[in-house]
Coordinates of C-alpha atoms in Angstrom, one line a residue:
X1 CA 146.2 -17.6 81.5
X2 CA 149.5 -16.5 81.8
X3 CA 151.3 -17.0 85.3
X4 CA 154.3 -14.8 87.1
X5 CA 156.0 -15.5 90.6
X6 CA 156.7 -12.7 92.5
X7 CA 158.7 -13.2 96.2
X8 CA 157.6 -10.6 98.6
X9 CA 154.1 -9.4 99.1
X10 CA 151.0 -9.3 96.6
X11 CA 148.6 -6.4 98.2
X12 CA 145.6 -5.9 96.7
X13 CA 144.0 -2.2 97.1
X14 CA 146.3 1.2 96.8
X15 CA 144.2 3.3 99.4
X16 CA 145.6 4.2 102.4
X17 CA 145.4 0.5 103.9
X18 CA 147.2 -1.3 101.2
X19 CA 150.0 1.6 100.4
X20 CA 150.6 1.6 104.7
X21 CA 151.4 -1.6 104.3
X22 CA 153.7 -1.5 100.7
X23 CA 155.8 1.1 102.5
X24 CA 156.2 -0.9 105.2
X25 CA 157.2 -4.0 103.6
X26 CA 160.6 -2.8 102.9
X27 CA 163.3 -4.4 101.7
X28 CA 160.6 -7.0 100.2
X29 CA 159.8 -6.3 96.9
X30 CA 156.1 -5.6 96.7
X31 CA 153.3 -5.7 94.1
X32 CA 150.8 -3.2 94.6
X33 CA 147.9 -4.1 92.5
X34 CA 144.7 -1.4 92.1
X35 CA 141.9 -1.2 90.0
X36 CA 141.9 2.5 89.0
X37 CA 145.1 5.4 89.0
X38 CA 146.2 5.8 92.8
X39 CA 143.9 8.6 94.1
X40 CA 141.0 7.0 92.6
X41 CA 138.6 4.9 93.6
X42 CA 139.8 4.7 97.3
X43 CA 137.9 5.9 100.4
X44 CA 140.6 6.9 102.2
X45 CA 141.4 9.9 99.7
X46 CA 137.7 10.6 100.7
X47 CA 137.8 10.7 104.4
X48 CA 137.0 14.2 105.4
X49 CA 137.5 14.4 109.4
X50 CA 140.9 13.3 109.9
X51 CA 143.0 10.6 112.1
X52 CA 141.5 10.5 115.8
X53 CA 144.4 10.0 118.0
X54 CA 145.1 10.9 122.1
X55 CA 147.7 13.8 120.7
X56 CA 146.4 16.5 123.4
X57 CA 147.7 17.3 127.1
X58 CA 144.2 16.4 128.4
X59 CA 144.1 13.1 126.4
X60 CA 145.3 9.9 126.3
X61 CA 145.5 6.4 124.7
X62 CA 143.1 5.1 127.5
X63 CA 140.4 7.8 127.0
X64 CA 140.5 7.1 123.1
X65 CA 140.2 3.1 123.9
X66 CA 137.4 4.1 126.4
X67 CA 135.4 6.1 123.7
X68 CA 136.1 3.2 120.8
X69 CA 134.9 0.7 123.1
X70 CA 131.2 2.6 124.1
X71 CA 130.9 3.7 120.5
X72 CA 131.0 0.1 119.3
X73 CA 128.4 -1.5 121.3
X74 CA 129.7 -4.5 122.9
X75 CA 131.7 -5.9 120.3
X76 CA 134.9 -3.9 120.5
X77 CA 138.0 -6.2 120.7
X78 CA 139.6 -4.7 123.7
X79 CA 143.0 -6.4 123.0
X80 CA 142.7 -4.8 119.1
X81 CA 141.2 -1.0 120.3
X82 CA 144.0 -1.2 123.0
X83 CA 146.6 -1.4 120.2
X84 CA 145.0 0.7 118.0
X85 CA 144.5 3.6 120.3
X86 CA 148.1 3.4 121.9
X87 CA 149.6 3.5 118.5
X88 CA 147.7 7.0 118.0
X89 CA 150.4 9.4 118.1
X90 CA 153.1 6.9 116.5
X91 CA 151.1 7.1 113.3
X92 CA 150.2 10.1 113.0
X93 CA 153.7 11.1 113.2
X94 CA 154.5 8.7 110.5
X95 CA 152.2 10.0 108.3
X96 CA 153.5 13.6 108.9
X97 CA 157.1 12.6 108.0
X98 CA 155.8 11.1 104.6
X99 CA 154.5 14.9 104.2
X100 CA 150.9 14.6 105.5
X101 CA 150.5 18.0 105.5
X102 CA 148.0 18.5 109.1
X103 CA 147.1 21.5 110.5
X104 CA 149.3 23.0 113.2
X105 CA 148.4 24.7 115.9
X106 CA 150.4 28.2 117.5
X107 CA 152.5 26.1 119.3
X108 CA 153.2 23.7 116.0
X109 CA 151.3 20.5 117.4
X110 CA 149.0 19.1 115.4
X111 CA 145.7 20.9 115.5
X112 CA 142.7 18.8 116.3
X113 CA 138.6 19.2 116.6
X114 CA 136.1 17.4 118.4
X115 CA 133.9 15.1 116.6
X116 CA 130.6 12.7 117.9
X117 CA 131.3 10.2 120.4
X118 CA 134.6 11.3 121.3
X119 CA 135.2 13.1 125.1
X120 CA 138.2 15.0 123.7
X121 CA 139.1 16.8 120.5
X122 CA 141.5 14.7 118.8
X123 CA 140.9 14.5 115.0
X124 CA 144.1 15.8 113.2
X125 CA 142.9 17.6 110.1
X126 CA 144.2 18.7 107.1
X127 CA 143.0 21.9 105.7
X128 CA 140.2 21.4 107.9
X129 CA 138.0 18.8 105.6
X130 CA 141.1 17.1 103.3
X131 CA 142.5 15.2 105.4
X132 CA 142.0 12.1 103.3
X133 CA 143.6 12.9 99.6
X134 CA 146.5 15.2 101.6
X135 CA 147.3 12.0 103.2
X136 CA 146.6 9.6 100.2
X137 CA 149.2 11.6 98.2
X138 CA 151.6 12.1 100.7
X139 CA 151.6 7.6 100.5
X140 CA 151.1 8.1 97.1
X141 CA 154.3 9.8 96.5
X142 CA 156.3 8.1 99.0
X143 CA 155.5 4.6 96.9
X144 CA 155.8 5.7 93.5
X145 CA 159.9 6.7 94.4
X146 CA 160.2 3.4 96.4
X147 CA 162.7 1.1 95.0
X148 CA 160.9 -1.6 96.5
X149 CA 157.0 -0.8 95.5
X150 CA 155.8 -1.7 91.7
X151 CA 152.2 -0.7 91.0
X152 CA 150.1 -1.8 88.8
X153 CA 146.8 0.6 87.5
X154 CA 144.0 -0.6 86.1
X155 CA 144.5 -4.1 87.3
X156 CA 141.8 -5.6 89.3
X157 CA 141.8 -8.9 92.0
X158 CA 139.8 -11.5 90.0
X159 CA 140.0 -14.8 92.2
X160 CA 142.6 -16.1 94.9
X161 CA 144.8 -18.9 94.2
X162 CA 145.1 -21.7 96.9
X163 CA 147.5 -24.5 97.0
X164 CA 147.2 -28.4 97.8
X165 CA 146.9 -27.4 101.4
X166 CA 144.5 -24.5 101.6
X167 CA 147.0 -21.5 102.2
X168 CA 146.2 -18.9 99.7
X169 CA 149.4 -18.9 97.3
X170 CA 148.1 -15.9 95.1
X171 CA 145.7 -14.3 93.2
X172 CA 144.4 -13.8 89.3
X173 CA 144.6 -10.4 88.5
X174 CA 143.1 -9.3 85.3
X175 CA 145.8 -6.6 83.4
X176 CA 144.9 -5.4 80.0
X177 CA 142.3 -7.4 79.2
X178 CA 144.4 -10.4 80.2
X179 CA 144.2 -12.9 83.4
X180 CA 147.7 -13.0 85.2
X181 CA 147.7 -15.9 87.9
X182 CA 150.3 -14.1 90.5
X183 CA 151.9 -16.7 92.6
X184 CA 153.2 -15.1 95.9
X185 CA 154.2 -15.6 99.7
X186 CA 151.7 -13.5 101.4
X187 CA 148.4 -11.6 99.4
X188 CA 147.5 -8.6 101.2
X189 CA 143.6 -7.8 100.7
X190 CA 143.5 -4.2 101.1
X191 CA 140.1 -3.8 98.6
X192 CA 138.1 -1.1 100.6
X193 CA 134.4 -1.8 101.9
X194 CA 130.7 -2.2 100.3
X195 CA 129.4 1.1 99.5
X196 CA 129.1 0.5 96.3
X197 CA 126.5 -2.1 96.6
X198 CA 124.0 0.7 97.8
X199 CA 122.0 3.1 95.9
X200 CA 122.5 6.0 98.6
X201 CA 126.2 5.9 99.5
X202 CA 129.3 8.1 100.4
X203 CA 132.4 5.7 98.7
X204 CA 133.3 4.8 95.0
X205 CA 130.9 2.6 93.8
X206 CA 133.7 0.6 92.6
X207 CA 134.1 -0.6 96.2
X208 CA 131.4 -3.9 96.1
X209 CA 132.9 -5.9 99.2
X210 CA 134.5 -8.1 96.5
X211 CA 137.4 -8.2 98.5
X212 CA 135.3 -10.1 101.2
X213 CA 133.4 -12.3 99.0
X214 CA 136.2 -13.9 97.7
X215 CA 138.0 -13.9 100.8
X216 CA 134.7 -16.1 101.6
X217 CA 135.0 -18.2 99.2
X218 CA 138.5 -19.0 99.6
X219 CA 137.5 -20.2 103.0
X220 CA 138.2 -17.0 105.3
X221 CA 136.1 -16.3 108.4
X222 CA 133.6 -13.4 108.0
X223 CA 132.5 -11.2 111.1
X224 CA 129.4 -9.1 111.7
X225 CA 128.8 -8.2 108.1
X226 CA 125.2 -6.4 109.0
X227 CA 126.9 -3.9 110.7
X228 CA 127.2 -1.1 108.0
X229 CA 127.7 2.6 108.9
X230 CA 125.4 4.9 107.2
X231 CA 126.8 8.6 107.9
X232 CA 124.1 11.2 108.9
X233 CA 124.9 14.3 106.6
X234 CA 125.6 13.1 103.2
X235 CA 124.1 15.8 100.9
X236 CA 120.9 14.9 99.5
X237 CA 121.2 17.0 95.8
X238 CA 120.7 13.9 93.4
X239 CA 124.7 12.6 92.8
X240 CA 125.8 9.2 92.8
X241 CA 127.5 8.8 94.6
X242 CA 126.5 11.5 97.4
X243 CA 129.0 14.2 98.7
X244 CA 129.9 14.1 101.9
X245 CA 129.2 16.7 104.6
X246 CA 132.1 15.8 107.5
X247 CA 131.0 15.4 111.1
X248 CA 133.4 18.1 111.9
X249 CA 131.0 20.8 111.1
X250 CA 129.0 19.6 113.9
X251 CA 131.9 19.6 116.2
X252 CA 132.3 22.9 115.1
X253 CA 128.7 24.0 116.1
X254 CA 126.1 23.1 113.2
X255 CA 122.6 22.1 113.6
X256 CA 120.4 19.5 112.0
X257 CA 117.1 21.0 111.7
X258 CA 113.9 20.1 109.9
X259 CA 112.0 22.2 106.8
X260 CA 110.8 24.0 109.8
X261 CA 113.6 24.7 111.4
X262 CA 113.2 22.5 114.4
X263 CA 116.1 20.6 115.8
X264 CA 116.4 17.2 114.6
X265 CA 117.4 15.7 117.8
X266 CA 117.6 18.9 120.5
X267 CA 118.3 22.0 121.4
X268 CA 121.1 21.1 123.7
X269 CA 124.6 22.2 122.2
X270 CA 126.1 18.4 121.7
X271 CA 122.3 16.8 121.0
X272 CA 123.9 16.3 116.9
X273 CA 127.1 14.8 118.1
X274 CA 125.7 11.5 119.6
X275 CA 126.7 8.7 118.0
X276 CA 126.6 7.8 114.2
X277 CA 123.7 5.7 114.4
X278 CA 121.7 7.4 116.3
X279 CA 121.9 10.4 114.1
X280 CA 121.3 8.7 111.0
X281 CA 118.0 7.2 112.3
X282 CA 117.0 10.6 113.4
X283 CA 117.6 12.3 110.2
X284 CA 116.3 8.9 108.3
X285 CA 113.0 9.8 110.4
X286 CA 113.1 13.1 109.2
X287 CA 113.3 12.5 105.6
X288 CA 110.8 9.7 105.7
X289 CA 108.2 11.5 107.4
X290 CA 108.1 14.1 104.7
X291 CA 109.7 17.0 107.2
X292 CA 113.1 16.9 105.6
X293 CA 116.6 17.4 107.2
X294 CA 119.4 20.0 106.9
X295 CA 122.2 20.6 108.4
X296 CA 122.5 24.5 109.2
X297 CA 126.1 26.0 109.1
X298 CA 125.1 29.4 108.6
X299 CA 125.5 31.0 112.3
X300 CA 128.4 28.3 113.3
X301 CA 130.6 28.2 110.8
X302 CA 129.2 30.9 107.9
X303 CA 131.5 33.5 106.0
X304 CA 134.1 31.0 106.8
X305 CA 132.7 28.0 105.0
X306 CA 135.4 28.5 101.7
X307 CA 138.4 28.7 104.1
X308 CA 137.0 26.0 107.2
X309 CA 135.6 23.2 104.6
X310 CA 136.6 23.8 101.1
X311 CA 136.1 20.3 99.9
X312 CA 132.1 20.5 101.4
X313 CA 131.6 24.2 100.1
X314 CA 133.0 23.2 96.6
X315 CA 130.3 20.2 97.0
X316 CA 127.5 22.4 97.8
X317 CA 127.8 25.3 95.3
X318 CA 129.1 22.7 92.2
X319 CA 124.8 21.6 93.2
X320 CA 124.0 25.4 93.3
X321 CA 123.7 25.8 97.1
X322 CA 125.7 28.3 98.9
X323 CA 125.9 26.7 102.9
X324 CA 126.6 30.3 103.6
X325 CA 123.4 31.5 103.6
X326 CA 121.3 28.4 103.3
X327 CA 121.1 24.7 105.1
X328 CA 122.7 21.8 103.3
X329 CA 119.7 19.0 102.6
X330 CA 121.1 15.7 104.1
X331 CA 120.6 12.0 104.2
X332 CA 121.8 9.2 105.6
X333 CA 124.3 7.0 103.1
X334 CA 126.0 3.6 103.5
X335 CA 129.7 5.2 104.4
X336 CA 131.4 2.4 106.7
X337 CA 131.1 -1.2 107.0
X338 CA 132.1 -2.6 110.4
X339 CA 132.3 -6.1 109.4
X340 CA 135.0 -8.0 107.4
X341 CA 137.4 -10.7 106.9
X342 CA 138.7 -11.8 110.4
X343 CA 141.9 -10.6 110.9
X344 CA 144.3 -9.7 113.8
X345 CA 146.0 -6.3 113.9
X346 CA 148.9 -7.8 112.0
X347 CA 146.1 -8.4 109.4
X348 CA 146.7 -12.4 109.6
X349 CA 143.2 -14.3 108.4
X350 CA 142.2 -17.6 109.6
X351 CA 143.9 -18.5 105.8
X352 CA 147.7 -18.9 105.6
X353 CA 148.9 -16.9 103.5
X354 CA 146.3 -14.3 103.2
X355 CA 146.2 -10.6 105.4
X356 CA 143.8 -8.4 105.5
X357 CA 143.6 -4.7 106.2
X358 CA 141.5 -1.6 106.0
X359 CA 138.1 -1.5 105.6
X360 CA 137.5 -5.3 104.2
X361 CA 139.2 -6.0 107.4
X362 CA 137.1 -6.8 110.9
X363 CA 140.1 -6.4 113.5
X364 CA 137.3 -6.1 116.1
X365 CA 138.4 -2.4 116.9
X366 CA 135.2 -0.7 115.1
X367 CA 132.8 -3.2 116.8
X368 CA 129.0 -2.9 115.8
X369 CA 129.5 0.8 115.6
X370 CA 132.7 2.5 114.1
X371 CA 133.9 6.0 116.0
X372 CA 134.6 8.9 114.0
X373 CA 137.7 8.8 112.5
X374 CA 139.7 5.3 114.1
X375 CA 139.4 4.2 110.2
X376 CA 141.9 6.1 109.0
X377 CA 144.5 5.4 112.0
X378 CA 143.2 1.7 111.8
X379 CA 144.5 2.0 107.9
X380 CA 147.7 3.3 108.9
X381 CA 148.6 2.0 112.0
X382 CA 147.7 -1.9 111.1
X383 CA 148.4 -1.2 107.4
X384 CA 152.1 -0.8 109.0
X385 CA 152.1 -3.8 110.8
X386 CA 150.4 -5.8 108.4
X387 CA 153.3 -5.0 105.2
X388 CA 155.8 -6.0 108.2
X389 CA 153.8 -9.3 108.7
X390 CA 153.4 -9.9 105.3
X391 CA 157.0 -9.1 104.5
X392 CA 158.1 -12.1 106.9
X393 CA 156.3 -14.5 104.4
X394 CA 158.4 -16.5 102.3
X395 CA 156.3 -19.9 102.5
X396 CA 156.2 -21.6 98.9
X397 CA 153.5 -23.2 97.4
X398 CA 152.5 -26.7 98.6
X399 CA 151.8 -29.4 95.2
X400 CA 150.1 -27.9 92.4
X401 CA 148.0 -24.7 92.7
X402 CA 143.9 -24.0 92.1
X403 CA 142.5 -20.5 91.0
X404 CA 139.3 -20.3 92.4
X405 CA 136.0 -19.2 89.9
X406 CA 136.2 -16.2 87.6
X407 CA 132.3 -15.1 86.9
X408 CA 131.8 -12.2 84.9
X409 CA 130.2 -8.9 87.0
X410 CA 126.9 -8.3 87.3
X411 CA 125.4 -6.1 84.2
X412 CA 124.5 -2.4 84.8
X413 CA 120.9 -3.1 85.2
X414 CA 121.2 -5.8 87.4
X415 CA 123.7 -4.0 89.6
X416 CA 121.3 -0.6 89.9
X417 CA 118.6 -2.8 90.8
X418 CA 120.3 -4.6 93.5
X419 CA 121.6 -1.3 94.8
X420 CA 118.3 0.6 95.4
X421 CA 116.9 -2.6 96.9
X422 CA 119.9 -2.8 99.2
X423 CA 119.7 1.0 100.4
X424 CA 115.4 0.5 100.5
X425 CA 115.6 -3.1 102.5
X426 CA 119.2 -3.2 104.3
X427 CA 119.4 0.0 104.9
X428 CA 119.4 2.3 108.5
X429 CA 115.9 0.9 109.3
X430 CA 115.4 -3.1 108.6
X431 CA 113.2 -5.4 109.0
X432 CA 112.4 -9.1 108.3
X433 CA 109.7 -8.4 105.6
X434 CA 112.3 -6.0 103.8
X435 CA 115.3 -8.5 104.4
X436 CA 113.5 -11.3 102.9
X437 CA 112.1 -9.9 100.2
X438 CA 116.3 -8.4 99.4
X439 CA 117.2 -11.8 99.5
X440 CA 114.8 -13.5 97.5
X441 CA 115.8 -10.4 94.6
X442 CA 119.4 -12.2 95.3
X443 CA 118.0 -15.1 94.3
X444 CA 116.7 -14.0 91.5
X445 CA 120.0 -12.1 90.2
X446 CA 121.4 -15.4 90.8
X447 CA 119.6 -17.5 88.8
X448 CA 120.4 -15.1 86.1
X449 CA 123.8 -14.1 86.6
X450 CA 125.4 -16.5 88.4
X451 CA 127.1 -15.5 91.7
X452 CA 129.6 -12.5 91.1
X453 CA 131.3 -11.4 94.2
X454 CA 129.5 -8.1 94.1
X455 CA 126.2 -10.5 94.6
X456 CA 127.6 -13.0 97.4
X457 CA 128.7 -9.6 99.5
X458 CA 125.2 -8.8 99.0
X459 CA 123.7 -11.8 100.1
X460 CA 126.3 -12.1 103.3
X461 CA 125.1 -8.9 104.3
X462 CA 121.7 -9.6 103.9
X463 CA 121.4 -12.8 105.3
X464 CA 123.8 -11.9 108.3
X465 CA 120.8 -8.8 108.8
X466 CA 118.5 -11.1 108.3
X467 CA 120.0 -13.5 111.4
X468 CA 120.4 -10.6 114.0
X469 CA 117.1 -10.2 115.8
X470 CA 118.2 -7.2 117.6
X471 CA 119.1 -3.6 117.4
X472 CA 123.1 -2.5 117.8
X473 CA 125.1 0.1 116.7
X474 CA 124.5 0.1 113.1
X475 CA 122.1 -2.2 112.9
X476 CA 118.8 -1.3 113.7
X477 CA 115.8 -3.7 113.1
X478 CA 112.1 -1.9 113.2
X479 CA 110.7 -5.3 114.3
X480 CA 113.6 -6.1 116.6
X481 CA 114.4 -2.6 118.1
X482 CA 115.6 -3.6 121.7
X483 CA 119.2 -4.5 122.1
X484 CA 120.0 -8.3 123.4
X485 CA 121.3 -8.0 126.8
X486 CA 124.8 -10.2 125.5
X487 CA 126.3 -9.0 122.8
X488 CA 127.2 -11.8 120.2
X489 CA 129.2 -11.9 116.7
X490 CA 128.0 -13.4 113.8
X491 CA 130.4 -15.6 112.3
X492 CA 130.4 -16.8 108.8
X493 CA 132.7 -19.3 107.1
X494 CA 131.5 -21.2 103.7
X495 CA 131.8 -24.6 104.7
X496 CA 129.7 -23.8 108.1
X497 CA 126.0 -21.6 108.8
X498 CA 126.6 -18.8 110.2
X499 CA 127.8 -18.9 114.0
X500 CA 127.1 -16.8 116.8
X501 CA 129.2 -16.4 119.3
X502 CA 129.4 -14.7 122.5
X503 CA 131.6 -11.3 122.2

């Protein structure tokens, strides 16, 4: 293994996390390390809806807070959503000078629409459902002509390096078919989240919660892993992974009906704009009881669909289905995960040396239940402060250095079969029977294959579902469906069980 030393910041990840925080590392050289061609393999240049942010005369920073803190259930971080939320505009007006290209409204203000959970409009779009790749290449761009900023494509996060006294002093990064120990100030974990490890899901399925695991094993604190979002209206036409149908065409007045045509959850105008969880249970109960679930844009948005949603309409008649004159099937899909490697909004870990940001991240700001659109401001916004944090690094290594375990992934087979049994048993409905019977296919996987990170995310996950005898926010539990009257975290760290603690 061959071994460089790079002073300024290593950042895993080159979605809109990770680059947020390269651009904002400047002058400090940085290292921008991502597993596929920038564009690819992110979430963020999947994110349809937008950035939520108080950018409206009737809205502000405190409404947005108020909103992020119901929608999560008791577990938002007031101190993190209070940060988050005030930072709103800033961001979004950082994003725009890069060239973010968001709609604009007469008056040339950014144009925004109303999506679940929120009390006010206040979703910037871009070209009403790109807001993710418009903003994603607008980074993009902005890093490739930085004279601080190297990338490297095609390079994957393999293990963490720590040194004599714990701090995390790098990573090995596998280039070329070759392992590259990276020695570093500051590592920047920027990896995404765990859709991946579900059959039904929204995200690349590169994205495994890797990120996490290793984080994990390095000896970071893990928060509220069971908490995964599953988004109501992916489209249910056979691809893996499954297009996504934004919740801005129910802000903009579409209806989730049945085969039948009955309303999924009500006839009252905003009954589809409750929050993400709810949804997905109702249409999860839809599809499971055999009556099916669509979501009908035909009246609301109609003639309009090329022009209002082109990245959804291109979805839908690539399958051979025209939302213009009939309902788009849906499911429910893994499409957010809550919990993550402990960090603060300057993406600090309970590790020295190691930050994390984005979607592996649990800031506390998304809480048991994530609303619509905060992840891309959280990207942005603490991506920002995160490559500032990071930059301030320049600790050196304490005695000799160790790279943790590099196991080989898990085969194909293995990896489809822990999928489906992930999306069957950890899924928008649990229970203990399903749970345990996930785990003890972990097991088996293990005993086989050693423990790849793809499989310890899978087992956090599982066993942190496992542990919550309760239902919140995302996770709901058939044989535990009544929701504790104190709302705790689960808190897991390899050299303790997991710990709950009082929010």
């Amino acid at each position: 293994m061959s071994r460089i030393e790079h002073d300024g910041p290593l950042i895993i990840g080159g979605g809109l996390a990770g680059l947020s925080a390269a651009l904002s590392a400047a002058p400090r050289p940085v290292l921008v390390v991502s597993p596929a061609p920038l564009l690819e393999a992110a979430s963020s240049a999947w994110a349809q809806g937008g950035v939520a942010a108080a950018l409206s005369a009737d809205d502000a920073p405190s409404l947005h807070l108020k909103d992020t803190e119901a929608a999560g259930a008791g577990l938002v971080d007031h101190a993190a959503a209070q940060a988050l939320t005030a930072d709103g505009r800033a961001t979004v007006e950082w994003l725009a000078s890069l060239g973010a290209p968001f709609d604009r409204d007469a008056s040339g203000d950014f144009a925004v629409s109303l999506e679940a959970a929120h009390s006010r409009a206040r979703v910037a779009r871009v070209g009403g459902d790109g807001a993710g790749r418009a903003i994603l290449s607008a980074l993009v761009a902005s890093a490739r002509v930085a004279d601080h900023v190297t990338v490297w494509e095609g390079a994957r996060l393999r293990t963490l390096v720590q040194d004599a006294t714990g701090r995390v002093a790098g990573a090995v990064i596998e280039k070329d078919g070759e392992l590259i120990e990276v020695i570093a100030p500051a590592v920047v974990l920027g990896t995404g989240g765990a859709g991946g490890l579900f059959g039904r899901t929204t995200t690349p399925v590169a994205l495994k919660g890797e990120g996490l695991a290793l984080a994990w094993a390095a000896g970071a604190e893990i928060l509220d892993l069971e908490f995964v979002q599953f988004h109501p209206t992916a489209i249910d036409v056979g691809l893996d992974p499954m297009p996504l149908a934004t919740e801005a065409l129910r802000g903009d007045g579409a209806r989730l009906i049945d085969a039948g045509g009955r309303y999924l959850l009500g006839p009252e105008p905003d009954a589809d704009l409750k929050a993400r969880d709810i949804v997905a249970r109702a249409v999860h109960a839809a599809v499971a009881e055999g009556r099916g679930a669509f979501l009908d844009a035909r009246t609301a948005i109609g003639d309009h669909f090329p022009q209002a949603f082109p990245a959804v309409f291109a979805a839908c008649m690539a399958a051979g289905l025209d939302p213009r004159v009939s309902p788009i099937p849906v499911a429910p899909a893994a499409h957010y995960h809550m919990g993550g490697i402990v960090a603060d909004p300057d993406g600090r870990t309970t590790l020295s040396g190691l930050f994390a940001v984005g979607e592996c991240a649990a800031t506390g700001v998304h809480g048991a239940n994530r609303l619509a659109s905060n992840s891309l401001l959280e990207a942005a916004a603490f991506g920002r402060r995160t490559g500032r944090a990071a930059a301030a690094e320049t600790s050196c290594p304490v005695g000799s250095v160790t790279a943790g375990s590099v196991i080989d992934d898990l085969p194909p087979d293995a990896l489809s079969e822990l999928r489906a049994a992930m999306s069957a048993d950890c899924g928008v409905v649990r229970d203990a029977g399903g749970l345990t019977r996930l785990v003890a296919l972990i097991d088996r996987l293990q005993a086989v294959h050693g423990a790849p990170p793809a499989l310890v995310a899978a087992r956090l996950i599982a066993e942190a579902a496992l542990a919550r005898r309760e239902s919140r926010g995302g996770h709901y539990r058939s044989d535990h469906p009544v929701t504790a009257p104190t709302a705790t975290h689960t808190r897991l760290r390899r050299d303790l069980a997991a710990v709950r603690a009082a929010a």
